[in-house]
Short mmCIF file of C-alpha atoms in Angstrom, two decimals:
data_model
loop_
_atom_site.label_atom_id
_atom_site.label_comp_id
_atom_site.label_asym_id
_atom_site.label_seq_id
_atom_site.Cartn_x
_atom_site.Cartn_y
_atom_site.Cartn_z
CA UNK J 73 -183.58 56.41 -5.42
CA UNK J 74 -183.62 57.96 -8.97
CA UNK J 75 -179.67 58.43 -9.98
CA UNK J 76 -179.56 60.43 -13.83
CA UNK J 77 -176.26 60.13 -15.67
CA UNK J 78 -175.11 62.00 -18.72
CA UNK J 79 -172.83 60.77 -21.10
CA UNK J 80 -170.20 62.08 -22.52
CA UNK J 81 -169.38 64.68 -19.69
CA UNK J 82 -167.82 66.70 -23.18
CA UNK J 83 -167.99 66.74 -26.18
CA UNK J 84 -166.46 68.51 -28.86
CA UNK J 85 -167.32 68.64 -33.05
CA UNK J 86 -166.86 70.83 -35.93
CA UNK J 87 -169.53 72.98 -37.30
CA UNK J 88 -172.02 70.75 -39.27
CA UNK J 89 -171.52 67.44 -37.66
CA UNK J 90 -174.77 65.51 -36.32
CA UNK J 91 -174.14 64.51 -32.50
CA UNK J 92 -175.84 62.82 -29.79
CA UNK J 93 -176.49 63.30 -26.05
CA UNK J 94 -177.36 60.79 -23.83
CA UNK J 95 -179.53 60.52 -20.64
CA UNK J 96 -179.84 57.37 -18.51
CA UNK J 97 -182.32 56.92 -15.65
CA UNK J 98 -182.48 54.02 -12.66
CA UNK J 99 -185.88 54.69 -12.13
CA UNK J 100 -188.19 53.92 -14.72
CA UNK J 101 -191.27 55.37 -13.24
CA UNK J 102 -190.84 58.89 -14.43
CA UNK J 103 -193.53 61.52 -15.30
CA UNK J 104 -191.66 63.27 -17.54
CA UNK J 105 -188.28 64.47 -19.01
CA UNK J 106 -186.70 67.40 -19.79
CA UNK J 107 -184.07 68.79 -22.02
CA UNK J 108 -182.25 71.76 -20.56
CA UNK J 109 -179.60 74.38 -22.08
CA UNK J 110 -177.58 76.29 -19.98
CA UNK J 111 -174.99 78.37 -21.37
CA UNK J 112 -172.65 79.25 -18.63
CA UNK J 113 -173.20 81.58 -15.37
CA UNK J 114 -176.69 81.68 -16.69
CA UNK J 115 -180.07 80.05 -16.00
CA UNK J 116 -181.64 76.68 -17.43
CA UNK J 117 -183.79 77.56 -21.10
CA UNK J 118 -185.93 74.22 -21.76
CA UNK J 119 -184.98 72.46 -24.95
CA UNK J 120 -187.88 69.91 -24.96
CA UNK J 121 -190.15 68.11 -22.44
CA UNK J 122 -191.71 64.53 -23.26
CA UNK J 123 -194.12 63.15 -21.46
CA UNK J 124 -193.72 59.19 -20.06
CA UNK J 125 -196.14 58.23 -22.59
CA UNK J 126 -194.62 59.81 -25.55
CA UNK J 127 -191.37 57.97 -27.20
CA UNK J 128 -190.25 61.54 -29.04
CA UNK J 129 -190.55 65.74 -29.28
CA UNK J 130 -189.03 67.94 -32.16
CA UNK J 131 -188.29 70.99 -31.68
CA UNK J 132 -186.59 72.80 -35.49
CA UNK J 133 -183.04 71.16 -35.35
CA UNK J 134 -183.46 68.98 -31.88
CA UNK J 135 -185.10 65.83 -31.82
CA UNK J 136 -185.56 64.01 -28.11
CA UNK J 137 -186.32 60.36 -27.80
CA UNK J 138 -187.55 58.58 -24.39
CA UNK J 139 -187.36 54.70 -24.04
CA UNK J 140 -188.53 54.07 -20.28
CA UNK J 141 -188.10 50.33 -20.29
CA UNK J 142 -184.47 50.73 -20.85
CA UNK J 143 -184.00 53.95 -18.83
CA UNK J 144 -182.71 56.04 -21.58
CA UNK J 145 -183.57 59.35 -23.56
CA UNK J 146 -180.93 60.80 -26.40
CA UNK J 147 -180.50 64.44 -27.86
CA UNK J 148 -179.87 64.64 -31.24
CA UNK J 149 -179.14 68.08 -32.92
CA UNK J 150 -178.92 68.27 -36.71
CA UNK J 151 -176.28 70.28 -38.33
CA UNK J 152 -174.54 71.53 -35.11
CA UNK J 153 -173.23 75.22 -35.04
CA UNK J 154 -171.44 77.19 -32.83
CA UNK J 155 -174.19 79.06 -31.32
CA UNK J 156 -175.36 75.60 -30.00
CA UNK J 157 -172.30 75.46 -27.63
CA UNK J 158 -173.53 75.42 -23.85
CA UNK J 159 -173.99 72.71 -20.98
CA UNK J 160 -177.04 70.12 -22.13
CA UNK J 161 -178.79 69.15 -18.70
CA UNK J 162 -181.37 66.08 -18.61
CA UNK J 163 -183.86 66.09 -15.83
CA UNK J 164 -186.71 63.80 -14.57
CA UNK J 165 -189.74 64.36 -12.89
CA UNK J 166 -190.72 60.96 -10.71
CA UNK J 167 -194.09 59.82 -10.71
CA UNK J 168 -196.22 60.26 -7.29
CA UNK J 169 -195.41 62.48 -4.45
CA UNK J 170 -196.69 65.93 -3.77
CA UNK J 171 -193.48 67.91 -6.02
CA UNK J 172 -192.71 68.83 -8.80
CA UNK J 173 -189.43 67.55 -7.69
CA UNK J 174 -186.68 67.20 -11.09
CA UNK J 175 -183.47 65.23 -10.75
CA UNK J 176 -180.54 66.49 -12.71
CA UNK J 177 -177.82 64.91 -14.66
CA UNK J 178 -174.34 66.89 -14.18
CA UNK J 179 -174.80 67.86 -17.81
CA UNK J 180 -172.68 67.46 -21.01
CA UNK J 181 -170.62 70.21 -22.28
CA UNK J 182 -170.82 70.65 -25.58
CA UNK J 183 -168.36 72.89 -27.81
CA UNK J 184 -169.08 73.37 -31.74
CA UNK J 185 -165.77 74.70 -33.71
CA UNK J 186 -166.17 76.91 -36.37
CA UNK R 246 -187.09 83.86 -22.35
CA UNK R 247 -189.19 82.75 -19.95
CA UNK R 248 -191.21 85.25 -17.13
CA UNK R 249 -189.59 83.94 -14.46
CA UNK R 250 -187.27 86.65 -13.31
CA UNK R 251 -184.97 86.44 -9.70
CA UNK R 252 -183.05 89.18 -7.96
CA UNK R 253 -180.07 89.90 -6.82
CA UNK R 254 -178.23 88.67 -9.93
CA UNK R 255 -174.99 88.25 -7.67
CA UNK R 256 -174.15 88.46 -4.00
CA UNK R 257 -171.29 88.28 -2.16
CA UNK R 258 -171.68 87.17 1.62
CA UNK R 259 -169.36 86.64 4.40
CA UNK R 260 -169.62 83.02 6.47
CA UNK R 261 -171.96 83.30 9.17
CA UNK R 262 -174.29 85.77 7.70
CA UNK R 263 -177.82 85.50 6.16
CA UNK R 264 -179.31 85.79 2.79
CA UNK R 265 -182.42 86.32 1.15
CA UNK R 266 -182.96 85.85 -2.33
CA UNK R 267 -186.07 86.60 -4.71
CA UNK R 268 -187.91 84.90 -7.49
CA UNK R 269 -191.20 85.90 -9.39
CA UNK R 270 -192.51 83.36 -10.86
CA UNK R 271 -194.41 83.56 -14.63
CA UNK R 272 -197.34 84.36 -14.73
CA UNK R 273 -200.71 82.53 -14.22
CA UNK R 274 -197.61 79.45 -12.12
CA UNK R 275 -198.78 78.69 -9.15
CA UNK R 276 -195.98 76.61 -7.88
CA UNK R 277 -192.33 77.60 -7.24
CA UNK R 278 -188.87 75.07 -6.66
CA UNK R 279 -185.93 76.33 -5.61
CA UNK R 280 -183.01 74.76 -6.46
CA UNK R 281 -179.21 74.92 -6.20
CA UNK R 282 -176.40 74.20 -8.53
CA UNK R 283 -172.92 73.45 -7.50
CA UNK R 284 -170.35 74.95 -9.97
CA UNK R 285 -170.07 71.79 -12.46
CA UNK R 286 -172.89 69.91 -11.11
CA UNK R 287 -176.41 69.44 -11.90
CA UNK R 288 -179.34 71.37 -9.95
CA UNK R 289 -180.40 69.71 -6.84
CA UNK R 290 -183.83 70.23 -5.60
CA UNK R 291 -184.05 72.39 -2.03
CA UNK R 292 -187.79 72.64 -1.94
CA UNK R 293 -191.22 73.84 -3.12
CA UNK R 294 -194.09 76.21 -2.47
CA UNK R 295 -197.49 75.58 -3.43
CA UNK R 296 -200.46 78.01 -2.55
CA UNK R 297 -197.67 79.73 -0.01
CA UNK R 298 -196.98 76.27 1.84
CA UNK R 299 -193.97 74.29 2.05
CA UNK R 300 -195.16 71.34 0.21
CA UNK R 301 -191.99 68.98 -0.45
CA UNK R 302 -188.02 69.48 0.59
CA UNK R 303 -184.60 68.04 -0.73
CA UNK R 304 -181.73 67.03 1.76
CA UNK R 305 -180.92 70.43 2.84
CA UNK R 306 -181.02 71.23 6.71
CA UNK R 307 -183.00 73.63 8.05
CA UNK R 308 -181.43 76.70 8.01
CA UNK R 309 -182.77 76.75 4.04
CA UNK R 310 -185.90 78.25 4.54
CA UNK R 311 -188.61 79.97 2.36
CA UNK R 312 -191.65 81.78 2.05
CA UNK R 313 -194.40 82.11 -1.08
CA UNK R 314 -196.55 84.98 -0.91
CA UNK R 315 -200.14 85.57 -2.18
CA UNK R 316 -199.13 86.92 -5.88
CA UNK R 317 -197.15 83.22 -5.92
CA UNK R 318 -193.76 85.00 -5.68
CA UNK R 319 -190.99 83.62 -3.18
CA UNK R 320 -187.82 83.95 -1.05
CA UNK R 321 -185.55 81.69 -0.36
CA UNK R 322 -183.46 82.42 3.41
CA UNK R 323 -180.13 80.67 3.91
CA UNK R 324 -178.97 81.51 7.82
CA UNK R 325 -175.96 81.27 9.56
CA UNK R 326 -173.98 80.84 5.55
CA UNK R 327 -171.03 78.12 4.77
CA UNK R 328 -168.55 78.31 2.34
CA UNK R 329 -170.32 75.16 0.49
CA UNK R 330 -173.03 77.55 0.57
CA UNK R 331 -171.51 79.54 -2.28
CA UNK R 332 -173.77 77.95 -5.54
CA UNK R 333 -175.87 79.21 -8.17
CA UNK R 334 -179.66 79.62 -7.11
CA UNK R 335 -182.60 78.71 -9.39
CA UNK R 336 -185.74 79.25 -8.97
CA UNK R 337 -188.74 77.62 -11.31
CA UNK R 338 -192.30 78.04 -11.73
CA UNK R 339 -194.90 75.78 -13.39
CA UNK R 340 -198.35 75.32 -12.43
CA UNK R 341 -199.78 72.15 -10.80
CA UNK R 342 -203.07 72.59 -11.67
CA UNK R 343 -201.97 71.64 -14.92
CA UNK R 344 -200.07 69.09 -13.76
CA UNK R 345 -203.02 67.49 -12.18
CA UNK R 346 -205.51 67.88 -14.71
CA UNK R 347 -202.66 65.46 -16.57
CA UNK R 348 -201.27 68.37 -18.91
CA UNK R 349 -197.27 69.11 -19.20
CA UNK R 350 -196.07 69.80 -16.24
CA UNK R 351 -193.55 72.00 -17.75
CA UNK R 352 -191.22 73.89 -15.61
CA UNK R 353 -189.24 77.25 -15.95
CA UNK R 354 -186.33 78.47 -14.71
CA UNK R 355 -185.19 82.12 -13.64
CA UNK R 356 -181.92 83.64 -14.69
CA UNK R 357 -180.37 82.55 -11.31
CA UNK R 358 -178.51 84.33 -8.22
CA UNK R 359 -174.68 83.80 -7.94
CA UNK R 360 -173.86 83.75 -4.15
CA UNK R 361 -170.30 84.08 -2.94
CA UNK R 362 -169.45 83.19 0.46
CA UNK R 363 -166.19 84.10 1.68
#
């Protein structure tokens, strides 16, 4: 059964910094993954998808990495600010069945002080 | 933003009752996943509707129930409501013939519903 943890649950960094989410899968046979941002009461806004045979997507200021092996994908966004503060959800899509069935991390909460 | 748009944007509900809630999903998608987040918790997957069928369901019992209709928008029915029934609703669209021609299999989520079951 495909368990997704996110670590840390929050985080919190002054306006500028570099930081780095984390994503860790238990199953490695995944078709895909997805960055999400949610900012709160509100819907899911995709960040970044990468495909199981890609190791990385950029998207301006966000750079997503995927190692399957090791069950792991990271966030990095450059030069934080505090626009970027919202709930960062990792999701995967298994490979095989019928759905396009995504399992959710619980997130990481990020806050960016001015 | 994406197209995906869902309606109501909030409902409040008394225990017992039943719901319906609305999603239309972007354009040209095919395939819609409902899905519902626990306050603090990640989305879990309820089910999905390809070409208006049922075609795959989470561990939700059966009183979740949906529909897709022809221009690939859907409802999601909740019956006889709970109090741990009171979530944030998400619908999202992609389209699986991408998916199976090996393309991105991107998905897209709606704004959400906030139900409230007291």
């Amino acid at each position: 059964k495909q368990e997704v943890t996110q670590i840390p649950a929050a985080l919190s960094v002054p306006e500028g910094e570099n930081l780095v989410l984390n994503c860790s899968f238990t199953d490695s046979a995944i078709y895909n993954l997805q960055w999400f941002r949610q900012d709160p009461g509100k819907g899911l806004t995709s960040l970044l998808l990468i495909q199981s045979s890609q190791r990385e997507q950029t998207s301006g200021r966000l750079n997503a990495s995927l190692d399957k092996s090791s069950g792991r994908s990271t966030l990095y966004i450059a030069a934080s600010q505090p626009g970027d503060s919202a709930t960062y959800l990792c999701a995967v899509k298994g490979k095989g069945g019928a759905t396009n069935k995504l399992i959710f991390g619980t997130g990481t909460l990020l806050a960016v002080q001015p | 933003e994406t197209g995906v748009t869902q309606s109501p944007t909030h409902l409040i509900k008394t225990r017992g009752q039943q719901v319906t809630l609305r999603c239309s999903s972007q354009s040209g998608h095919n395939t819609v996943s409902w899905y519902q987040q626990a306050l603090g918790q990640g989305p879990q997957f309820i089910f999905q509707y390809y070409r208006e069928e049922e075609n795959g369901r989470g561990n939700f019992p059966p009183r979740f129930s949906g529909l897709q209709f022809p221009n690939y928008s859907s409802e999601l029915n909740v019956n006889a409501l709970e109090l741990d029934d009171s979530a944030l609703y998400l619908c999202a669209s992609s389209d699986t013939r991408i998916l199976a021609g090996g393309s991105s299999g991107e998905q897209y989520f709606g704004p959400g519903t906030r139900l409230t079951v007291t």
